[in-house]
XYZ file of C-alpha atoms in Angstrom:
188
model
C 129.932 79.224 102.602
C 132.869 81.121 104.117
C 134.132 82.052 100.630
C 130.703 83.381 99.679
C 130.636 85.588 102.793
C 134.127 86.904 102.042
C 133.049 87.991 98.530
C 130.092 90.028 99.799
C 130.525 93.765 100.289
C 130.931 94.892 103.888
C 129.701 98.460 103.323
C 126.515 99.865 101.861
C 126.619 101.059 98.251
C 127.092 104.751 97.483
C 123.441 104.951 96.382
C 122.187 103.392 99.612
C 124.323 105.798 101.649
C 123.066 108.789 99.658
C 119.419 107.773 100.135
C 120.034 107.124 103.838
C 121.640 110.478 104.632
C 119.390 112.611 102.388
C 116.263 111.026 103.855
C 117.635 111.240 107.402
C 118.265 114.970 107.023
C 114.900 115.515 105.303
C 112.945 113.575 107.926
C 114.553 115.327 110.892
C 114.033 118.732 109.256
C 110.437 117.968 108.298
C 109.614 116.704 111.787
C 111.052 119.878 113.307
C 109.131 122.090 110.897
C 105.964 120.099 111.622
C 106.340 120.679 115.355
C 107.057 124.373 114.841
C 104.278 125.141 112.347
C 101.485 123.541 114.359
C 102.154 125.975 117.190
C 101.921 129.078 115.014
C 98.812 131.263 114.922
C 96.946 131.437 111.622
C 99.111 133.629 109.404
C 100.742 133.769 105.960
C 103.881 132.283 107.562
C 101.916 129.287 108.869
C 100.258 128.723 105.469
C 103.650 128.954 103.769
C 105.143 126.377 106.154
C 102.171 124.037 105.708
C 102.640 124.154 101.936
C 106.376 123.597 102.285
C 105.667 120.700 104.678
C 103.355 119.086 102.107
C 105.891 119.502 99.303
C 108.619 118.021 101.446
C 106.347 115.134 102.462
C 105.588 114.273 98.829
C 109.294 114.548 98.007
C 110.131 112.208 100.890
C 107.482 109.783 99.628
C 109.051 109.817 96.146
C 112.555 109.385 97.575
C 111.274 106.513 99.733
C 109.939 104.752 96.640
C 113.312 105.183 94.947
C 115.128 104.036 98.090
C 112.998 100.912 98.319
C 113.612 100.138 94.635
C 117.338 100.644 95.249
C 117.234 98.270 98.193
C 115.428 95.611 96.145
C 118.054 95.848 93.401
C 121.124 96.328 95.642
C 121.168 93.928 98.558
C 122.506 95.475 101.741
C 125.630 93.901 103.187
C 124.990 91.328 105.886
C 125.854 92.160 109.459
C 129.541 91.379 110.019
C 130.135 87.938 111.483
C 131.726 89.365 114.655
C 128.609 91.489 115.216
C 126.208 88.588 114.554
C 128.199 86.338 116.870
C 128.002 88.751 119.814
C 124.561 90.284 119.228
C 121.815 88.557 121.236
C 118.863 87.215 119.256
C 116.498 89.862 120.588
C 118.830 92.605 119.298
C 119.010 90.993 115.866
C 115.202 90.843 115.846
C 115.016 94.490 116.971
C 117.513 95.478 114.259
C 115.328 93.990 111.527
C 112.025 95.099 113.088
C 113.134 98.732 113.472
C 114.317 98.866 109.866
C 111.094 97.286 108.608
C 108.916 99.651 110.653
C 110.906 102.702 109.568
C 110.463 101.734 105.916
C 106.725 101.236 106.480
C 106.440 104.646 108.133
C 108.462 106.326 105.353
C 105.350 105.605 103.277
C 102.591 105.764 105.881
C 103.404 109.211 107.312
C 103.281 111.140 104.012
C 100.337 109.113 102.675
C 98.323 109.793 105.828
C 99.289 113.478 105.586
C 98.185 113.540 101.948
C 94.889 111.890 102.873
C 94.380 114.432 105.658
C 95.086 117.350 103.331
C 92.700 115.958 100.718
C 89.959 115.227 103.256
C 90.379 118.774 104.592
C 89.692 120.105 101.092
C 93.221 121.396 100.468
C 94.767 119.983 97.314
C 98.519 119.608 97.317
C 100.093 121.736 94.606
C 103.677 120.548 94.438
C 106.079 123.513 94.482
C 103.079 125.741 93.760
C 103.002 124.507 90.152
C 101.948 120.848 89.901
C 98.514 119.984 91.329
C 98.459 116.454 92.692
C 95.285 114.380 92.680
C 93.329 114.271 95.902
C 94.032 111.089 97.801
C 90.488 110.992 99.198
C 87.367 113.106 98.694
C 86.919 116.220 100.828
C 85.130 115.204 104.007
C 85.506 117.226 107.236
C 84.612 114.240 109.454
C 87.156 112.041 107.722
C 89.755 114.815 108.027
C 89.052 115.046 111.750
C 89.521 111.274 112.077
C 92.728 111.196 110.005
C 94.488 114.207 111.530
C 95.732 112.547 114.736
C 97.018 109.528 112.787
C 99.418 111.723 110.835
C 100.823 112.987 114.133
C 100.862 109.518 115.748
C 102.692 107.987 112.804
C 105.181 110.896 112.656
C 105.912 110.517 116.382
C 106.283 106.757 115.933
C 108.777 107.336 113.122
C 110.651 109.860 115.273
C 110.794 107.329 118.134
C 112.175 104.670 115.786
C 114.797 107.122 114.499
C 115.857 107.842 118.099
C 116.049 104.079 118.757
C 118.071 103.613 115.560
C 120.509 106.389 116.538
C 120.789 104.973 120.082
C 121.738 101.588 118.609
C 124.344 103.248 116.401
C 125.804 105.060 119.423
C 125.889 101.776 121.360
C 127.671 99.979 118.529
C 130.122 102.837 118.009
C 131.051 103.716 121.579
C 130.218 100.677 123.728
C 130.657 97.686 121.416
C 133.280 99.462 119.280
C 132.498 97.090 116.428
C 132.786 99.562 113.543
C 129.198 99.034 112.406
C 128.718 102.765 111.756
C 131.498 102.728 109.157
C 129.310 100.657 106.839
C 126.994 103.653 106.289
C 129.424 106.567 106.493
C 130.237 108.357 103.232
C 133.653 107.807 101.728
C 135.936 104.850 101.456
C 136.451 102.049 103.962
């Protein structure tokens, strides 16, 4: 058993790191744009940002599919033994639960946004050139019901990202266990 653990990689693959950091940057940017654009008065600028937001959401959805496929075909490294030995059970559970919920929301947030856009009667035209099929039929009542769920799910994802970053900070500066190094670009 010990030999098997020693032969496993201790860092994430280059592909996993690329997906992680690209999606992290995209999600933070998209959340910020979402907050900003909803406060704008009706204007060409607001319409432009809404379209950009939709394009970015669909792109994040596609990248999330690819990231999930990557994860299924490239197992992540296990937590280092010294981390597992000192991490209480509730923290190990939280570690797995936060990752699972973030993955679920990587899909839920853009799909709910797509459904809201479709129900509102606004087809998504990716990059202004590729019309995407409506996710649901246009229905103002359905749009009204869906709209808050896009915001709720986006805020939930943002809260999980903050929790994830807080855990990273704890591991880096309090525990000093080197866990962050597993996801940083570059060599060990």
